[in-house]
């Protein structure tokens, strides 16, 4: 069976004496070590949650609001209302100054000059002058140079090369060089066969000797490997495996289980201590503060609200109404004085359109006439101002 099967069998096997011996002391030691760590961890976690709820989240929201109000919104307004128009204007100006002149120069100067000043004359020169001149030159060259050279090659050089060089060389190759080459090849073939047979015998003998040596070395190496493997498995692997299965694995498993149990127990104790501290804080601080708030602060607040704040608010409201009434009276007096001065300077009867414009009467519940073209006047017309029917 493999190692996983051994581990499964060892897991369900009864605990050895060593495991039962170290279980309780290890759990006690681990609980003593883990309990302060768990209490400090719970305290830090509670403090972090309280700090996050009371300070970090509001601070983050405030910083985000400040960033949005003081940075992002002005930057967005600056980009939309300043930078974008400036960029568009700069783009239009750069196009008008640097691009459009070159486009006009290319379209209306360079292209016409290149077309009608260079291309058209060159096309005419090629078609009317260079083409006939080239054709005449080609005809003269063909007639005076190519035709004599072709006749010389065909009727003089080719026969001379064929019958003066090629035919003698072919006869020399077929009558002299071919028999001589065949004889030389036969002799060299016999010599090569003898040499190859001799080398083959030498190679077979050497391979047989080397094969025997290799087989002997391989057998010796296998024996040494088997012996070394047996020694390593017997002296190192088997004791190490027994030590791991019987000592290290039970001790490690017990330490892990003890740490898990101690962490849970420390959590229960930490929560109990936290509840006790919360109970003490509630009964020593929270309950007296709530009692003081209900019995002292609330009546004092109600007395201040009813005896001081409400009369002061009513007095302030009355003063505000009196000030608004006085301001309205003063504004009405100023308007009446201005109208009288205007009529004294310009003339005319009150209510006419000789000078100052007259307001349009507002429609009331008793009115029956509505003028579509007239704008609605104020609901409180001046006392001295007469209503004029609009035609």
Short mmCIF file of C-alpha atoms in Angstrom, two decimals:
data_model
loop_
_atom_site.label_atom_id
_atom_site.label_comp_id
_atom_site.label_asym_id
_atom_site.label_seq_id
_atom_site.Cartn_x
_atom_site.Cartn_y
_atom_site.Cartn_z
CA UNK A 1 0.00 0.00 0.00
CA UNK A 2 1.10 3.58 -0.61
CA UNK A 3 1.72 6.36 1.94
CA UNK A 4 -1.86 7.74 1.75
CA UNK A 5 -3.30 4.33 2.75
CA UNK A 6 -0.85 4.14 5.67
CA UNK A 7 -1.86 7.64 6.79
CA UNK A 8 -5.58 6.75 6.60
CA UNK A 9 -5.02 3.59 8.70
CA UNK A 10 -2.89 5.52 11.20
CA UNK A 11 -5.61 8.18 11.53
CA UNK A 12 -8.26 5.65 12.62
CA UNK A 13 -5.87 3.61 14.73
CA UNK A 14 -6.06 3.93 18.55
CA UNK A 15 -3.97 6.71 20.04
CA UNK A 16 -0.56 5.59 21.27
CA UNK A 17 0.66 6.19 24.78
CA UNK A 18 2.86 9.12 23.69
CA UNK A 19 -0.17 10.96 22.25
CA UNK A 20 -2.24 10.46 25.39
CA UNK A 21 0.71 11.56 27.49
CA UNK A 22 1.32 14.89 25.73
CA UNK A 23 -2.32 15.86 24.93
CA UNK A 24 -3.40 17.57 28.20
CA UNK A 25 -0.10 19.44 28.96
CA UNK A 26 0.14 20.67 25.40
CA UNK A 27 -3.44 21.96 25.48
CA UNK A 28 -2.86 23.73 28.80
CA UNK A 29 0.35 25.39 27.55
CA UNK A 30 -1.24 26.38 24.25
CA UNK A 31 -4.29 27.85 26.05
CA UNK A 32 -2.04 29.92 28.34
CA UNK A 33 -0.12 31.21 25.30
CA UNK A 34 -3.12 31.73 22.99
CA UNK A 35 -5.52 33.42 25.46
CA UNK A 36 -3.66 36.79 25.68
CA UNK A 37 -3.17 36.78 21.92
CA UNK A 38 -6.89 36.17 21.32
CA UNK A 39 -7.93 38.88 23.80
CA UNK A 40 -5.53 41.39 22.23
CA UNK A 41 -6.81 40.39 18.79
CA UNK A 42 -10.47 40.86 19.79
CA UNK A 43 -9.64 44.20 21.43
CA UNK A 44 -7.84 45.43 18.34
CA UNK A 45 -10.67 44.22 16.07
CA UNK A 46 -13.32 45.98 18.19
CA UNK A 47 -11.24 49.17 18.30
CA UNK A 48 -10.70 49.05 14.56
CA UNK A 49 -14.44 48.59 13.87
CA UNK A 50 -15.33 51.43 16.23
CA UNK A 51 -12.67 53.70 14.72
CA UNK A 52 -13.85 52.83 11.22
CA UNK A 53 -17.51 53.58 12.02
CA UNK A 54 -16.89 56.78 13.99
CA UNK A 55 -13.88 58.37 12.29
CA UNK A 56 -12.56 56.76 9.13
CA UNK A 57 -15.82 56.50 7.16
CA UNK A 58 -17.00 60.08 7.94
CA UNK A 59 -13.48 61.35 7.30
CA UNK A 60 -13.38 59.51 3.99
CA UNK A 61 -16.77 60.88 2.97
CA UNK A 62 -15.69 64.39 4.00
CA UNK A 63 -12.44 64.12 2.08
CA UNK A 64 -14.31 62.80 -0.93
CA UNK A 65 -16.79 65.70 -0.73
CA UNK A 66 -13.93 68.22 -0.37
CA UNK A 67 -12.08 66.65 -3.27
CA UNK A 68 -15.19 66.72 -5.43
CA UNK A 69 -16.11 70.28 -4.41
CA UNK A 70 -12.67 71.90 -4.38
CA UNK A 71 -10.83 69.96 -7.08
CA UNK A 72 -12.99 67.88 -9.40
CA UNK A 73 -15.86 70.35 -9.89
CA UNK A 74 -13.54 73.36 -10.58
CA UNK A 75 -11.39 71.22 -12.86
CA UNK A 76 -14.46 69.98 -14.72
CA UNK A 77 -15.77 73.55 -15.09
CA UNK A 78 -12.32 74.75 -16.17
CA UNK A 79 -12.05 71.95 -18.72
CA UNK A 80 -15.55 72.45 -20.10
CA UNK A 81 -15.68 76.26 -20.12
CA UNK A 82 -12.05 77.37 -20.52
CA UNK A 83 -9.72 74.69 -21.82
CA UNK A 84 -12.09 73.22 -24.42
CA UNK A 85 -12.89 76.60 -26.07
CA UNK A 86 -9.20 77.59 -25.90
CA UNK A 87 -8.19 74.28 -27.48
CA UNK A 88 -10.80 74.66 -30.22
CA UNK A 89 -9.68 78.22 -30.89
CA UNK A 90 -6.01 77.19 -30.91
CA UNK A 91 -6.82 74.31 -33.26
CA UNK A 92 -8.70 76.60 -35.63
CA UNK A 93 -5.92 79.21 -35.47
CA UNK A 94 -3.18 76.60 -36.07
CA UNK A 95 -5.16 75.18 -38.98
CA UNK A 96 -5.70 78.62 -40.47
CA UNK A 97 -2.06 79.67 -40.03
CA UNK A 98 -0.07 76.49 -40.70
CA UNK A 99 -2.25 74.07 -42.70
CA UNK A 100 -4.57 76.01 -44.98
CA UNK A 101 -1.72 78.06 -46.61
CA UNK A 102 0.18 74.88 -47.46
CA UNK A 103 -2.98 73.24 -48.81
CA UNK A 104 -3.65 76.28 -51.00
CA UNK A 105 -0.01 76.42 -52.11
CA UNK A 106 -0.08 72.72 -53.05
CA UNK A 107 -3.50 72.85 -54.71
CA UNK A 108 -3.25 76.13 -56.62
CA UNK A 109 0.53 76.55 -57.21
CA UNK A 110 2.54 73.31 -57.02
CA UNK A 111 0.03 71.01 -58.74
CA UNK A 112 -0.69 73.36 -61.73
CA UNK A 113 3.01 74.16 -62.18
CA UNK A 114 3.99 70.49 -62.00
CA UNK A 115 1.15 69.47 -64.34
CA UNK A 116 1.33 72.15 -67.04
CA UNK A 117 4.96 73.21 -66.62
CA UNK A 118 6.71 69.82 -66.29
CA UNK A 119 4.46 66.81 -66.94
CA UNK A 120 2.75 68.00 -70.13
CA UNK A 121 6.02 69.14 -71.86
CA UNK A 122 7.76 65.92 -70.84
CA UNK A 123 4.90 63.79 -72.22
CA UNK A 124 4.98 65.76 -75.51
CA UNK A 125 8.79 65.45 -75.69
CA UNK A 126 8.59 61.70 -75.09
CA UNK A 127 5.86 61.09 -77.63
CA UNK A 128 6.99 63.48 -80.39
CA UNK A 129 10.81 63.40 -80.13
CA UNK A 130 12.26 60.62 -77.99
CA UNK A 131 10.03 57.80 -79.28
CA UNK A 132 10.83 58.31 -83.05
CA UNK A 133 14.50 58.92 -82.20
CA UNK A 134 14.66 55.70 -80.15
CA UNK A 135 12.96 53.65 -82.85
CA UNK A 136 15.37 54.93 -85.50
CA UNK A 137 18.38 54.24 -83.31
CA UNK A 138 17.11 50.70 -82.62
CA UNK A 139 16.61 50.05 -86.37
CA UNK A 140 20.14 51.31 -87.18
CA UNK A 141 21.69 49.25 -84.36
CA UNK A 142 19.83 46.11 -85.50
CA UNK A 143 20.79 46.60 -89.13
CA UNK A 144 24.44 47.62 -88.68
CA UNK A 145 25.50 45.68 -85.55
CA UNK A 146 23.13 42.84 -84.57
CA UNK A 147 22.61 41.28 -88.06
CA UNK A 148 26.40 41.01 -88.88
CA UNK A 149 27.12 39.65 -85.40
CA UNK A 150 24.38 36.98 -85.71
CA UNK A 151 25.71 35.91 -89.17
CA UNK A 152 29.28 35.71 -87.83
CA UNK A 153 28.13 33.64 -84.82
CA UNK A 154 25.92 31.29 -86.85
CA UNK A 155 28.09 30.65 -89.92
CA UNK A 156 31.67 31.05 -88.60
CA UNK A 157 32.08 30.62 -84.83
CA UNK A 158 29.59 27.81 -84.27
CA UNK A 159 30.98 25.46 -87.04
CA UNK A 160 34.56 26.21 -85.99
CA UNK A 161 33.78 25.40 -82.32
CA UNK A 162 31.81 22.28 -83.22
CA UNK A 163 34.26 20.65 -85.61
CA UNK A 164 37.50 22.06 -84.17
CA UNK A 165 36.89 21.57 -80.39
CA UNK A 166 33.77 19.58 -79.44
CA UNK A 167 34.09 16.62 -81.90
CA UNK A 168 37.77 15.91 -80.97
CA UNK A 169 36.96 16.17 -77.25
CA UNK A 170 34.01 13.74 -77.57
CA UNK A 171 36.19 11.20 -79.44
CA UNK A 172 38.95 11.56 -76.81
CA UNK A 173 36.42 10.98 -73.96
CA UNK A 174 34.76 7.95 -75.62
CA UNK A 175 37.87 6.20 -77.04
CA UNK A 176 40.57 6.94 -74.43
CA UNK A 177 39.30 8.37 -71.09
CA UNK A 178 36.28 6.06 -70.64
CA UNK A 179 38.19 2.70 -70.88
CA UNK A 180 41.00 4.11 -68.70
CA UNK A 181 38.46 5.28 -66.04
CA UNK A 182 36.66 1.92 -66.03
CA UNK A 183 39.92 0.02 -65.41
CA UNK A 184 40.99 2.38 -62.63
CA UNK A 185 37.54 2.09 -60.97
CA UNK A 186 37.68 -1.75 -61.05
CA UNK A 187 41.12 -1.81 -59.41
CA UNK A 188 40.09 0.72 -56.69
CA UNK A 189 36.85 -1.28 -56.04
CA UNK A 190 38.79 -4.49 -55.39
CA UNK A 191 41.21 -2.65 -53.07
CA UNK A 192 38.25 -1.07 -51.16
CA UNK A 193 36.49 -4.42 -50.73
CA UNK A 194 39.61 -5.98 -49.19
CA UNK A 195 40.14 -3.03 -46.86
CA UNK A 196 36.47 -2.99 -45.80
CA UNK A 197 36.48 -6.74 -45.03
CA UNK A 198 39.61 -6.33 -42.86
CA UNK A 199 38.15 -3.29 -40.99
CA UNK A 200 34.86 -5.17 -40.45
CA UNK A 201 36.63 -8.08 -38.78
CA UNK A 202 38.55 -5.65 -36.53
CA UNK A 203 35.35 -3.74 -35.58
CA UNK A 204 33.44 -6.94 -34.73
CA UNK A 205 36.24 -8.16 -32.47
CA UNK A 206 36.50 -4.80 -30.70
CA UNK A 207 32.70 -4.57 -30.25
CA UNK A 208 32.58 -8.09 -28.74
CA UNK A 209 35.34 -7.22 -26.23
CA UNK A 210 33.74 -3.85 -25.31
CA UNK A 211 30.29 -5.49 -24.97
CA UNK A 212 31.64 -7.99 -22.47
CA UNK A 213 33.33 -5.24 -20.48
CA UNK A 214 30.14 -3.13 -20.49
CA UNK A 215 27.99 -6.07 -19.32
CA UNK A 216 30.41 -6.77 -16.49
CA UNK A 217 30.44 -3.11 -15.41
CA UNK A 218 26.63 -2.93 -15.62
CA UNK A 219 26.23 -6.05 -13.45
CA UNK A 220 28.69 -4.62 -10.91
CA UNK A 221 26.85 -1.26 -10.89
CA UNK A 222 23.44 -2.95 -10.40
CA UNK A 223 24.79 -4.95 -7.47
CA UNK A 224 26.31 -1.84 -5.87
CA UNK A 225 23.08 0.13 -6.45
CA UNK A 226 20.94 -2.58 -4.87
CA UNK A 227 23.28 -2.75 -1.89
CA UNK A 228 23.38 1.05 -1.41
CA UNK A 229 19.58 1.28 -1.80
CA UNK A 230 19.04 -1.44 0.82
CA UNK A 231 21.44 0.28 3.21
CA UNK A 232 19.75 3.70 2.74
CA UNK A 233 16.23 2.27 3.12
CA UNK A 234 17.23 0.21 6.18
CA UNK A 235 19.42 2.75 7.99
CA UNK A 236 17.77 6.11 7.02
CA UNK A 237 14.34 5.90 5.37
CA UNK A 238 12.77 3.26 7.64
CA UNK A 239 13.82 4.98 10.95
CA UNK A 240 12.85 8.41 9.57
CA UNK A 241 9.46 7.09 8.41
CA UNK A 242 8.83 5.40 11.76
CA UNK A 243 9.85 8.60 13.59
CA UNK A 244 7.51 10.69 11.40
CA UNK A 245 4.52 8.32 11.73
CA UNK A 246 4.91 7.48 15.41
CA UNK A 247 6.30 10.73 16.91
CA UNK A 248 6.26 13.82 14.71
CA UNK A 249 2.83 13.33 13.08
CA UNK A 250 0.98 12.66 16.40
CA UNK A 251 2.78 15.53 18.13
CA UNK A 252 2.07 17.95 15.28
CA UNK A 253 -1.57 16.85 15.03
CA UNK A 254 -2.06 17.26 18.77
CA UNK A 255 -0.43 20.69 18.72
CA UNK A 256 -2.70 21.80 15.84
CA UNK A 257 -5.84 20.44 17.54
CA UNK A 258 -4.77 22.00 20.84
CA UNK A 259 -4.23 25.37 19.13
CA UNK A 260 -7.70 25.16 17.52
CA UNK A 261 -9.40 24.23 20.81
CA UNK A 262 -7.45 26.89 22.70
CA UNK A 263 -8.40 29.53 20.12
CA UNK A 264 -12.11 28.68 20.53
CA UNK A 265 -11.85 28.68 24.34
CA UNK A 266 -9.94 31.96 24.23
CA UNK A 267 -12.70 33.38 22.01
CA UNK A 268 -15.37 32.36 24.56
CA UNK A 269 -13.33 33.87 27.41
CA UNK A 270 -12.64 37.04 25.42
CA UNK A 271 -16.34 37.48 24.63
CA UNK A 272 -17.22 36.89 28.29
CA UNK A 273 -14.66 39.49 29.39
CA UNK A 274 -16.01 41.89 26.75
CA UNK A 275 -19.60 41.38 27.96
CA UNK A 276 -18.48 41.96 31.55
CA UNK A 277 -16.67 45.18 30.59
CA UNK A 278 -19.72 46.32 28.59
CA UNK A 279 -22.01 45.55 31.59
CA UNK A 280 -19.72 47.52 33.91
CA UNK A 281 -19.54 50.43 31.45
CA UNK A 282 -23.32 50.45 31.09
CA UNK A 283 -24.09 50.35 34.80
CA UNK A 284 -21.25 52.63 35.92
CA UNK A 285 -21.40 55.23 33.13
CA UNK A 286 -24.35 54.67 30.77
CA UNK A 287 -27.13 54.34 33.39
CA UNK A 288 -26.02 57.41 35.45
CA UNK A 289 -25.62 59.49 32.32
CA UNK A 290 -29.07 58.43 31.04
CA UNK A 291 -30.60 59.17 34.48
CA UNK A 292 -28.92 62.60 34.54
CA UNK A 293 -30.13 63.28 31.02
CA UNK A 294 -33.74 62.31 31.81
CA UNK A 295 -33.99 63.92 35.25
CA UNK A 296 -31.79 67.00 34.86
CA UNK A 297 -30.96 67.88 31.25
CA UNK A 298 -34.47 67.32 29.82
CA UNK A 299 -36.31 69.51 32.38
CA UNK A 300 -33.63 72.20 32.14
CA UNK A 301 -33.88 72.10 28.36
CA UNK A 302 -37.68 72.32 28.47
CA UNK A 303 -37.48 75.26 30.90
CA UNK A 304 -34.95 77.07 28.67
CA UNK A 305 -37.09 76.35 25.61
CA UNK A 306 -40.37 77.51 27.18
CA UNK A 307 -39.13 80.37 29.41
CA UNK A 308 -36.29 81.85 27.34
CA UNK A 309 -36.14 80.59 23.76
CA UNK A 310 -39.86 80.78 22.87
CA UNK A 311 -40.36 84.39 24.14
CA UNK A 312 -37.13 85.47 22.46
CA UNK A 313 -38.21 83.86 19.19
CA UNK A 314 -41.66 85.50 19.38
CA UNK A 315 -40.07 88.88 20.16
CA UNK A 316 -37.71 88.47 17.22
CA UNK A 317 -40.62 87.54 14.95
CA UNK A 318 -42.60 90.59 16.08
CA UNK A 319 -39.55 92.81 15.55
CA UNK A 320 -39.08 91.34 12.08
CA UNK A 321 -42.71 91.94 11.16
CA UNK A 322 -42.52 95.52 12.46
CA UNK A 323 -39.31 96.13 10.49
CA UNK A 324 -40.86 94.71 7.32
CA UNK A 325 -43.97 96.89 7.83
CA UNK A 326 -41.84 99.98 8.32
CA UNK A 327 -39.78 99.18 5.21
CA UNK A 328 -42.99 98.67 3.19
CA UNK A 329 -44.35 102.02 4.40
CA UNK A 330 -41.09 103.74 3.54
CA UNK A 331 -41.01 102.15 0.07
CA UNK A 332 -44.62 103.27 -0.52
CA UNK A 333 -43.78 106.83 0.58
CA UNK A 334 -40.76 106.91 -1.73
CA UNK A 335 -42.87 105.66 -4.66
CA UNK A 336 -45.57 108.27 -4.02
CA UNK A 337 -42.99 111.05 -3.74
CA UNK A 338 -41.33 109.91 -6.98
CA UNK A 339 -44.66 109.89 -8.84
CA UNK A 340 -45.60 113.35 -7.56
CA UNK A 341 -42.20 114.73 -8.57
CA UNK A 342 -42.50 113.12 -12.01
CA UNK A 343 -45.97 114.59 -12.58
CA UNK A 344 -44.75 118.00 -11.40
CA UNK A 345 -41.86 117.94 -13.88
CA UNK A 346 -43.60 116.35 -16.87
CA UNK A 347 -47.19 117.31 -16.34
CA UNK A 348 -50.42 115.46 -17.14
CA UNK A 349 -53.24 114.08 -15.11
CA UNK A 350 -52.83 111.12 -12.88
CA UNK A 351 -53.54 107.84 -14.66
CA UNK A 352 -52.62 109.02 -18.19
CA UNK A 353 -49.70 107.74 -20.32
CA UNK A 354 -48.07 111.16 -20.77
CA UNK A 355 -45.05 110.37 -18.70
CA UNK A 356 -44.58 107.46 -16.31
CA UNK A 357 -46.13 104.13 -17.36
CA UNK A 358 -49.21 103.05 -15.48
CA UNK A 359 -49.57 99.50 -14.22
CA UNK A 360 -52.14 97.08 -15.55
CA UNK A 361 -54.78 96.08 -13.00
CA UNK A 362 -54.67 92.55 -11.77
CA UNK A 363 -57.68 90.36 -12.37
CA UNK A 364 -59.71 89.85 -9.20
CA UNK A 365 -62.60 87.61 -8.32
CA UNK A 366 -65.09 90.35 -9.21
CA UNK A 367 -63.64 91.24 -12.63
CA UNK A 368 -65.28 89.92 -15.78
CA UNK A 369 -63.06 91.34 -18.51
CA UNK A 370 -59.75 89.79 -19.51
CA UNK A 371 -57.45 91.54 -21.99
CA UNK A 372 -55.18 88.97 -23.72
CA UNK A 373 -52.46 91.48 -24.63
CA UNK A 374 -52.16 93.04 -21.19
CA UNK A 375 -49.57 91.91 -18.64
CA UNK A 376 -50.78 91.20 -15.13
CA UNK A 377 -49.94 93.93 -12.63
CA UNK A 378 -49.19 93.63 -8.95
CA UNK A 379 -51.94 92.34 -6.65
CA UNK A 380 -51.48 95.43 -4.40
CA UNK A 381 -51.80 98.56 -6.61
CA UNK A 382 -50.94 102.00 -5.30
CA UNK A 383 -53.69 103.87 -3.57
CA UNK A 384 -53.37 107.04 -5.63
CA UNK A 385 -53.03 105.22 -8.94
CA UNK A 386 -56.27 104.99 -10.93
CA UNK A 387 -57.15 101.98 -12.98
CA UNK A 388 -57.31 102.61 -16.71
CA UNK A 389 -59.15 100.29 -19.03
CA UNK A 390 -56.84 98.97 -21.76
CA UNK A 391 -58.37 99.12 -25.26
#
